[in-house]
mmCIF file of C-alpha atoms in Angstrom:
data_model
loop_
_atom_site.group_PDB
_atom_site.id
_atom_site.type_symbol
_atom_site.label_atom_id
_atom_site.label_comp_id
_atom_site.label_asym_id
_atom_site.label_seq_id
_atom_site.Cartn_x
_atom_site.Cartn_y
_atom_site.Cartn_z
ATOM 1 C CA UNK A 725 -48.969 41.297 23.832
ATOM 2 C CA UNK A 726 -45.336 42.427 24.688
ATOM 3 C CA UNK A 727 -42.652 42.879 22.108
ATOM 4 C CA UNK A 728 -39.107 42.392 21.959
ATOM 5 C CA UNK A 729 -37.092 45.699 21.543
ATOM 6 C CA UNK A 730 -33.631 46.288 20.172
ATOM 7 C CA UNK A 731 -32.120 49.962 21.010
ATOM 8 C CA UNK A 732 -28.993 50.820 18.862
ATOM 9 C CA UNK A 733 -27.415 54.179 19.772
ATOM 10 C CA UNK A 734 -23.438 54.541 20.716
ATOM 11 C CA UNK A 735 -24.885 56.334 23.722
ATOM 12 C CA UNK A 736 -26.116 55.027 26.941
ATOM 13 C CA UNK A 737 -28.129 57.941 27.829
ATOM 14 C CA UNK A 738 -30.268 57.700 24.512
ATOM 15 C CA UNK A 739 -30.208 53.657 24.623
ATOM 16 C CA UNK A 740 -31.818 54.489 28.562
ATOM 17 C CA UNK A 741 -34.017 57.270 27.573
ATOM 18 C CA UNK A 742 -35.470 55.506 24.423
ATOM 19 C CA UNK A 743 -36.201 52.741 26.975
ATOM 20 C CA UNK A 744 -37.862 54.210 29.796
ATOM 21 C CA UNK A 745 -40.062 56.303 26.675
ATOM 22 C CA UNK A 746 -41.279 53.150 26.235
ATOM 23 C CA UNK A 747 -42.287 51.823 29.700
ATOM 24 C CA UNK A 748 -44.165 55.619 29.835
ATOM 25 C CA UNK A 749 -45.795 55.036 26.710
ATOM 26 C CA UNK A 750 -47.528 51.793 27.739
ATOM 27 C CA UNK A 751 -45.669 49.801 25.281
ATOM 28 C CA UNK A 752 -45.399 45.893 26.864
ATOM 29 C CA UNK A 753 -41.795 44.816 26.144
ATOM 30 C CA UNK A 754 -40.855 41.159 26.825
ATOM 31 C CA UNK A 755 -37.024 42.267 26.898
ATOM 32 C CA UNK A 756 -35.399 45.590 25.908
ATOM 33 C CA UNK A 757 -32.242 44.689 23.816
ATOM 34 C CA UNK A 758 -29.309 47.449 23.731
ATOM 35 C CA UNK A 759 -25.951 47.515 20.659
ATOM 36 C CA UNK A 760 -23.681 50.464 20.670
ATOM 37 C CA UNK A 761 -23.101 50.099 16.999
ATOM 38 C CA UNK A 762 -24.708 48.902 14.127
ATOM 39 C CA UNK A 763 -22.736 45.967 14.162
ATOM 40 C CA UNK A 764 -23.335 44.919 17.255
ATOM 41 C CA UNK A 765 -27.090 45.441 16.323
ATOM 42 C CA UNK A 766 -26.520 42.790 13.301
ATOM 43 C CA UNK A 767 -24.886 40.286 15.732
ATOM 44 C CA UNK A 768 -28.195 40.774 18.090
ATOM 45 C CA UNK A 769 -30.518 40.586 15.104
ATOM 46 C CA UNK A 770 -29.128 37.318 13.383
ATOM 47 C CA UNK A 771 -29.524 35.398 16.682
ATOM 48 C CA UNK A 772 -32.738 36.831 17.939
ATOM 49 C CA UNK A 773 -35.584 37.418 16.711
ATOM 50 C CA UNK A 774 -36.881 41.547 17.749
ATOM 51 C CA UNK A 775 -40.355 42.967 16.997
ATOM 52 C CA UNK A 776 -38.573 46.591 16.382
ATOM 53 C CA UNK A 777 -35.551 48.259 16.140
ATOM 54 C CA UNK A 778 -34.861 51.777 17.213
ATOM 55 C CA UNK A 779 -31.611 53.129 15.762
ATOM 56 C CA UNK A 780 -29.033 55.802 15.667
ATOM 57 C CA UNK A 781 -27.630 56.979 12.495
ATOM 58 C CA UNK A 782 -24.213 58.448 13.377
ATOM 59 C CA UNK A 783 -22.821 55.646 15.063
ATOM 60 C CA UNK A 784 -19.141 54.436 15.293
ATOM 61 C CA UNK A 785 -18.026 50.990 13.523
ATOM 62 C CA UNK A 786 -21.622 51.065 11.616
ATOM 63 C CA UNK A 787 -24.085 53.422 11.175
ATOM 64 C CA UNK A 788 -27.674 53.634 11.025
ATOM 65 C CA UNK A 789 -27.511 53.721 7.577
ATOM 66 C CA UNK A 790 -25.176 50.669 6.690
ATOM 67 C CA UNK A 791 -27.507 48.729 9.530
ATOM 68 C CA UNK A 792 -30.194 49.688 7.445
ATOM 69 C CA UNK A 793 -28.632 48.737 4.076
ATOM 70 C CA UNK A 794 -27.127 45.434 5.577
ATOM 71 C CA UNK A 795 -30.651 44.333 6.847
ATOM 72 C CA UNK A 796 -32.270 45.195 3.619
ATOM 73 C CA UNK A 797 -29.774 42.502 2.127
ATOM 74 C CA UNK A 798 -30.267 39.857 4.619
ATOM 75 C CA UNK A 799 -33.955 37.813 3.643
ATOM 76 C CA UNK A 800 -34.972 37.217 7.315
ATOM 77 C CA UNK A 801 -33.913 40.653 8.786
ATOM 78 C CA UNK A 802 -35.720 43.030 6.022
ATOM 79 C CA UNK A 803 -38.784 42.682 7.345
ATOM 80 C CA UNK A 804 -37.522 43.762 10.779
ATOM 81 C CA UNK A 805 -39.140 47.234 11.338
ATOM 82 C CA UNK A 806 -36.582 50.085 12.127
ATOM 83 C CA UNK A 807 -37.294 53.509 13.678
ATOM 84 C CA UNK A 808 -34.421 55.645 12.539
ATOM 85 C CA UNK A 809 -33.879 57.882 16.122
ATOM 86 C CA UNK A 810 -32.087 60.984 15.216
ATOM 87 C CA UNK A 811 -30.753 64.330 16.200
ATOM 88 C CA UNK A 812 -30.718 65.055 12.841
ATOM 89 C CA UNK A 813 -33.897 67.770 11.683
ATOM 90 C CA UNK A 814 -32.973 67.629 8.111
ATOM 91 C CA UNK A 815 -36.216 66.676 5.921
ATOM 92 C CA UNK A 816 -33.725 65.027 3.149
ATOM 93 C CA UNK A 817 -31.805 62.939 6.272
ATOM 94 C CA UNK A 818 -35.532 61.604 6.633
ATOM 95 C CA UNK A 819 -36.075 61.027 3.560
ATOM 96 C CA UNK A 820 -32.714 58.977 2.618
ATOM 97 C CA UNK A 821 -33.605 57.078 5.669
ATOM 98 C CA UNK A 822 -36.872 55.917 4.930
ATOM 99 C CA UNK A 823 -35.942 54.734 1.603
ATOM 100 C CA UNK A 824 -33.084 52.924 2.499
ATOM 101 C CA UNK A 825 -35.951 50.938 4.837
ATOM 102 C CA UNK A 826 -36.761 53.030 7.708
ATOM 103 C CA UNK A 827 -40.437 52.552 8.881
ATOM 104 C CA UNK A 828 -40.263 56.030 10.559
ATOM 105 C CA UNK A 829 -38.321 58.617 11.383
ATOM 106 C CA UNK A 830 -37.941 60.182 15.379
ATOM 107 C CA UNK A 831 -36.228 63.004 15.795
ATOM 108 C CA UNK A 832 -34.187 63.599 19.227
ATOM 109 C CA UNK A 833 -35.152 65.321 21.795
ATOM 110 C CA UNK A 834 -38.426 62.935 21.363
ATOM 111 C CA UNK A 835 -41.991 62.729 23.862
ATOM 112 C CA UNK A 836 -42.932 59.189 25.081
ATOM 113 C CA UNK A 837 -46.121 59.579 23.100
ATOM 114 C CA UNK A 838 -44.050 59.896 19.467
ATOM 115 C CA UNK A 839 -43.089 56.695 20.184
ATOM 116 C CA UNK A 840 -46.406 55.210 21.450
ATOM 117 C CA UNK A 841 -47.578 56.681 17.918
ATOM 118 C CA UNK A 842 -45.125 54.853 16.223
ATOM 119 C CA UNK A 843 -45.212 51.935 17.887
ATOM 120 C CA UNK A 844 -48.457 51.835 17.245
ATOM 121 C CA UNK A 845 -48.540 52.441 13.619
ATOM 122 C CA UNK A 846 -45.891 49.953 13.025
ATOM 123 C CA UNK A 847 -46.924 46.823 15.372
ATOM 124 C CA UNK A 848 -50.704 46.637 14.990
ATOM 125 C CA UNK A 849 -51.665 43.526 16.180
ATOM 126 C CA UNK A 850 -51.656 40.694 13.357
ATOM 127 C CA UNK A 851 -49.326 42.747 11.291
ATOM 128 C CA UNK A 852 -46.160 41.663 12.904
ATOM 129 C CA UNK A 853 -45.713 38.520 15.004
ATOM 130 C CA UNK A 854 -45.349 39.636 18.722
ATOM 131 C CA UNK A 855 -44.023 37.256 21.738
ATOM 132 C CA UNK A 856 -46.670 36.537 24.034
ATOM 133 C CA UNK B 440 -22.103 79.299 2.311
ATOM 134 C CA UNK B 441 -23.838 78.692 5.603
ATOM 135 C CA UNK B 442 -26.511 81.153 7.582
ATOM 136 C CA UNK B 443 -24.122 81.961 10.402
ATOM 137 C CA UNK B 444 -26.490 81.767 13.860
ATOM 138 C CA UNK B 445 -26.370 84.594 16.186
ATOM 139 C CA UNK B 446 -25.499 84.611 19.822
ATOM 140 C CA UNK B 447 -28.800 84.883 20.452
ATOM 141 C CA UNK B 448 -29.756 82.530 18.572
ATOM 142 C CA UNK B 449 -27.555 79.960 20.133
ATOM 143 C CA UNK B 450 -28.444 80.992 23.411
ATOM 144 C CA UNK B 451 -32.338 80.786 22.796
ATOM 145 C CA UNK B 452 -31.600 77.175 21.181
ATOM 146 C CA UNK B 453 -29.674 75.807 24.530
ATOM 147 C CA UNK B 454 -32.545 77.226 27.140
ATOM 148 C CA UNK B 455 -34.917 75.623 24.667
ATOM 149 C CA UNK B 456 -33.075 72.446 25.175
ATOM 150 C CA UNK B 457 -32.079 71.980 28.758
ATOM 151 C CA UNK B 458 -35.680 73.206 29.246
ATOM 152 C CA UNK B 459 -37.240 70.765 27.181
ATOM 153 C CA UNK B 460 -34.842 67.365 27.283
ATOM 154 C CA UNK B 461 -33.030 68.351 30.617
ATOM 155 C CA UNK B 462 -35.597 69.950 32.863
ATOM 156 C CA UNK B 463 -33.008 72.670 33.893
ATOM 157 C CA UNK B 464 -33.897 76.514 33.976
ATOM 158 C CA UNK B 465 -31.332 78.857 32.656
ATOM 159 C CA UNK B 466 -30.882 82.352 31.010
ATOM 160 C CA UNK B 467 -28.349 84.168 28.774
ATOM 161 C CA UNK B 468 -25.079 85.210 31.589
ATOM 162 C CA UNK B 469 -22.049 87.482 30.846
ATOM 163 C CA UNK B 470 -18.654 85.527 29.391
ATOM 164 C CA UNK B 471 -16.565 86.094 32.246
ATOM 165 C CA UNK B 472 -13.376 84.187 33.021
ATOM 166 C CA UNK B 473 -14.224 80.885 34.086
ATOM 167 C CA UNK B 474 -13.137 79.884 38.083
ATOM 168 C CA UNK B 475 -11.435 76.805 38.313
ATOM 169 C CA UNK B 476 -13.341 73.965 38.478
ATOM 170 C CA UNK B 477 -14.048 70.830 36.940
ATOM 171 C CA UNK B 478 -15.362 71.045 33.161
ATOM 172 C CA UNK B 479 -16.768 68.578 30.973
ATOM 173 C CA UNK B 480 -17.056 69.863 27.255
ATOM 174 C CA UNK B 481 -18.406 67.957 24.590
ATOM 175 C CA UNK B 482 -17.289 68.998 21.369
ATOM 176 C CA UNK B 483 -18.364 68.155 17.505
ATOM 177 C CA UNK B 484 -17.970 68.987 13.841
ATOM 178 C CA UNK B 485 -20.731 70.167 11.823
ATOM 179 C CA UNK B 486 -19.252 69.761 8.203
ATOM 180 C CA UNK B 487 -21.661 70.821 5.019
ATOM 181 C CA UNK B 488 -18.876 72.372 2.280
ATOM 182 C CA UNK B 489 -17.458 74.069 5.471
ATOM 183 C CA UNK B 490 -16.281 72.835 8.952
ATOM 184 C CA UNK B 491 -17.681 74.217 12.432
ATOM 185 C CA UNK B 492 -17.067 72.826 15.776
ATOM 186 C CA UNK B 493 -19.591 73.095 18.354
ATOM 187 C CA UNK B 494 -18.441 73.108 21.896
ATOM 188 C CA UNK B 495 -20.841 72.511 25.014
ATOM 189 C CA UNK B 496 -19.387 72.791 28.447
ATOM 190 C CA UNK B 497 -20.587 72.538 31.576
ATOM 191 C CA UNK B 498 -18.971 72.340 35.308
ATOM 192 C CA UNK B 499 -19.439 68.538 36.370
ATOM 193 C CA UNK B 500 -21.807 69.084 38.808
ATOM 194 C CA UNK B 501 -23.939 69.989 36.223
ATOM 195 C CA UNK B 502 -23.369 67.410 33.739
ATOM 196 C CA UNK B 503 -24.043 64.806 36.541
ATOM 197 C CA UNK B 504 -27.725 66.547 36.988
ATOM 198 C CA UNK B 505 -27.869 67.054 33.140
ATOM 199 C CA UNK B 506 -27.640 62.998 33.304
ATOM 200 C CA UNK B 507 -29.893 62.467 36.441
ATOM 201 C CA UNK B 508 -32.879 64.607 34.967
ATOM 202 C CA UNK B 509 -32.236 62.787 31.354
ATOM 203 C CA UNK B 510 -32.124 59.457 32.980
ATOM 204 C CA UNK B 511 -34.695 59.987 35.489
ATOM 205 C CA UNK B 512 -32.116 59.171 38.390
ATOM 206 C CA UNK B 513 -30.886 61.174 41.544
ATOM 207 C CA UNK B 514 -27.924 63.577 40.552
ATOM 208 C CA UNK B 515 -26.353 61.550 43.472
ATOM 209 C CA UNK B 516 -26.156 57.916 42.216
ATOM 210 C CA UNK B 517 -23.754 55.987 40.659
ATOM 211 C CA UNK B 518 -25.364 56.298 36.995
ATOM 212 C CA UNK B 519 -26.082 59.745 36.889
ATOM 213 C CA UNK B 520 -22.106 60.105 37.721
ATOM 214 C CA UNK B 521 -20.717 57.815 35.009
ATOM 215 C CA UNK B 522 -23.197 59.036 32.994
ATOM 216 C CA UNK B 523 -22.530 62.427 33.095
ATOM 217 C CA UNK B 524 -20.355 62.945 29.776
ATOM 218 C CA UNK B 525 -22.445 60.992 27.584
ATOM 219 C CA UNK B 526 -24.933 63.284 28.750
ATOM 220 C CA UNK B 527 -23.304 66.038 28.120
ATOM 221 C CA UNK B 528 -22.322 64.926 24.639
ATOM 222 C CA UNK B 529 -25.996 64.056 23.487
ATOM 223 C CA UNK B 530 -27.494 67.447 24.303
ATOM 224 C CA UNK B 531 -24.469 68.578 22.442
ATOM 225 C CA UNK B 532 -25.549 66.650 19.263
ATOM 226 C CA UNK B 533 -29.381 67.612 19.928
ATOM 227 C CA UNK B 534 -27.915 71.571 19.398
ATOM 228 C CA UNK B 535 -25.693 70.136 16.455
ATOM 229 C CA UNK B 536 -29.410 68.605 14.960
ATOM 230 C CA UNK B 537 -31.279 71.910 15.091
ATOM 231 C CA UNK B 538 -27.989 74.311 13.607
ATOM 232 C CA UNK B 539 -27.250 71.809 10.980
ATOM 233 C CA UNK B 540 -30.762 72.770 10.007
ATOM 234 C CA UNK B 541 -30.789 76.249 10.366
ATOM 235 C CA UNK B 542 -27.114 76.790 8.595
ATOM 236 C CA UNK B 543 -27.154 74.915 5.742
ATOM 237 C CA UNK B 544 -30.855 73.984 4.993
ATOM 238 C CA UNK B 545 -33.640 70.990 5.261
ATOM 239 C CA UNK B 546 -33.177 69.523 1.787
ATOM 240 C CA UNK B 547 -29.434 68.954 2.383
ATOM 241 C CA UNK B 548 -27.801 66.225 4.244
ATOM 242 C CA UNK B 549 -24.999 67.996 6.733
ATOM 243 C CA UNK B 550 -22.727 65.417 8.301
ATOM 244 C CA UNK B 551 -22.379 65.425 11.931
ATOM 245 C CA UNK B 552 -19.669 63.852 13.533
ATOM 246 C CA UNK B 553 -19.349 61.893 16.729
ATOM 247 C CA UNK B 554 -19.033 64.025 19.735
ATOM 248 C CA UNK B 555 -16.065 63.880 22.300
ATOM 249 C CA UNK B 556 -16.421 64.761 25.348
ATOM 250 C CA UNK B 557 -12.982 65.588 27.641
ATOM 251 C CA UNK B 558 -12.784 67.736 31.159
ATOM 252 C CA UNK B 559 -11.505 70.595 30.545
ATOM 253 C CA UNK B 560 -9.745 73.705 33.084
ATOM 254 C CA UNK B 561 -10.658 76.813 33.223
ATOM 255 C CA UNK B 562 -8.443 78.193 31.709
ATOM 256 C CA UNK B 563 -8.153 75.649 28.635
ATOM 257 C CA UNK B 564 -11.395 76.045 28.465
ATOM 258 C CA UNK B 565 -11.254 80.266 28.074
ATOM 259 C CA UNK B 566 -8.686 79.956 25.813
ATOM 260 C CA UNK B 567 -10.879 77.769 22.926
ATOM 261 C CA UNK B 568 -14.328 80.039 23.977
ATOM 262 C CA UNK B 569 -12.283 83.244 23.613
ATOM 263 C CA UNK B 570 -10.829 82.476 19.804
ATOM 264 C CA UNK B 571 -14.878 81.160 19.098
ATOM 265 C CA UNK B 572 -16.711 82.885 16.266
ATOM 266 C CA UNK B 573 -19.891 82.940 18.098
ATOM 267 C CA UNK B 574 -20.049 82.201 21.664
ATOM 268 C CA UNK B 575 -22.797 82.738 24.641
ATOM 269 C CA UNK B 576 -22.765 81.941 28.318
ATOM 270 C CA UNK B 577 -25.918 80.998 30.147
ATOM 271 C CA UNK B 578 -26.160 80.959 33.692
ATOM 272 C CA UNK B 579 -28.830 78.194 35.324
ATOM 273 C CA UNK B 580 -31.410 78.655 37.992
ATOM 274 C CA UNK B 581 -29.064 76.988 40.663
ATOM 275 C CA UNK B 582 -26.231 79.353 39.472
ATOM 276 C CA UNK B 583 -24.015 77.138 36.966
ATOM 277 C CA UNK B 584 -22.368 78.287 34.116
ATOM 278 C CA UNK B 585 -23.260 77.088 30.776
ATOM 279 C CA UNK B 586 -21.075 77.593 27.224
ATOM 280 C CA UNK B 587 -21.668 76.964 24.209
ATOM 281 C CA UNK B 588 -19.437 78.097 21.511
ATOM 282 C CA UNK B 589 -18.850 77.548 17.719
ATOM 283 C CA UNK B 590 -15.907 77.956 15.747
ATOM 284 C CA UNK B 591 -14.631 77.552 12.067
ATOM 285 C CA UNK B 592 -12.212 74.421 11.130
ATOM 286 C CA UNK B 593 -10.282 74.482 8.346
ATOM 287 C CA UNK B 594 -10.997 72.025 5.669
ATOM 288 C CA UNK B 595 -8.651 69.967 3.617
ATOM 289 C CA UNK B 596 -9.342 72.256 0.491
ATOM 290 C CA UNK B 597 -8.132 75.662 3.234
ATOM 291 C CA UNK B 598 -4.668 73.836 3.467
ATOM 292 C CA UNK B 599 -3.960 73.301 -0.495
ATOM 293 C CA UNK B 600 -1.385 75.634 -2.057
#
């Protein structure tokens, strides 16, 4: 099974290392999406459809948090697993995130295997619907 | 009020980092006068009730390494070069991540603002560390300079009659 990936961070450094965590970690992507903002994300999301979104929260134009509150409001894209992918250590920043929709919470510098984990957790086969 | 961190504390939490995210060895240096050279400095607000800038800088040989070891690239290609500020500005908000932490708390929410990253002289350079309220210099394993400083901003409420 590979997955389609969207990676939303305003840098290209992250966008690349979030993206190369995930060719380490095993994870079978059948295209690696990037947005800069979380508007850009949106644009991606309500044309495509992605198995799971990794996102920054301070972003310019939109930020992880409006992406999160847009999608919540938008039928087809709530369902859309999100990984907020953070600097941020703050156990209340996690929180907010997580119940504004986030499925789980990374925090930045990150190993390949948090992500496997998380991947893992989030798309077990038959709980989301993965692009052969 | 915030827990103001120490020099050493800032120092121990930048060799963590370019350690852990950056694969590059370094150790806490004296603050001499920099030589002219090429700087990149990334630098952000950290803004919880009060205002502190953090500012990273690094010569640009080292940001383009910084970028080649984040990246997985050679220091020498094309990437690693135009790379080399964003690079420079994301291990700047890693540091921001941790202090936020460690100033004000877990169980608040600090906002951390976008960083900027601009080259820098020198000598513009020694005249922003010098005024900083806490500053360190590191020095790395291949003998660049490393500084991170931070410094209070005034707030809106400071400028009010």
């Amino acid at each position: 099974m590979s997955y389609r990936v969207l990676i939303v961070d305003d840098s290209a450094v992250v966008r690349h290392m979030v993206s190369r965590a995930l060719s380490i970690s095993g994870i079978e992507t059948s295209s690696v999406l990037e947005a800069g903002n979380g508007q850009e994300a949106l644009d991606i999301l309500r044309k495509t459809w992605v198995d799971i979104v990794f996102a920054d929260i301070n972003m310019p134009v939109m930020t992880g948090a409006e992406l999160l509150e847009t999608m919540a409001r938008e039928g087809m894209l709530a369902t859309t697993p999100v990984v907020i992918v953070s600097s941020e250590h703050g156990e209340k920043r996690a929180q907010e995130m997580k119940q504004m929709g986030a499925r789980a919470y990374l925090v930045k510098p990150f190993r390949p295997e948090a992500i496997k984990q998380v991947c893992g957790e989030i798309l077990r086969p038959g709980k989301e619907t993965p692009h052969e | 009020m915030s827990d103001k961190p120490t020099r050493e504390r800032l120092g121990s939490l930048l060799i963590e980092l370019l350690e852990g995210a950056a694969f590059v060895f370094a150790e806490v240096s004296d603050d001499k006068p920099w030589a002219e050279g090429d700087l990149l400095c990334a630098r952000l607000v950290l803004e919880h009730g009060e205002r502190v800038e953090l500012a990273l800088c690094v010569p640009g040989e080292l940001a383009r390494t910084l970028a080649a070891n984040l990246l997985a690239l050679e220091p020498e290609s094309e990437e690693a070069k135009t790379s080399a500020g964003d690079a420079v500005g994301e291990l700047a908000n890693m540091i921001a991540g941790t202090l936020a932490v460690e100033m004000f708390g877990a169980d608040v929410v600090c906002k951390i603002g976008v960083p900027r990253v601009a080259p820098e002289t020198g000598v513009e350079h020694d005249g922003h560390f010098g005024r900083a309220r806490t500053r360190v210099s590191l020095r790395t394993e291949d003998g660049h300079r490393v500084d991170a400083s931070l410094s209070d901003v005034a707030t809106e409420a400071d400028s009010l009659p």
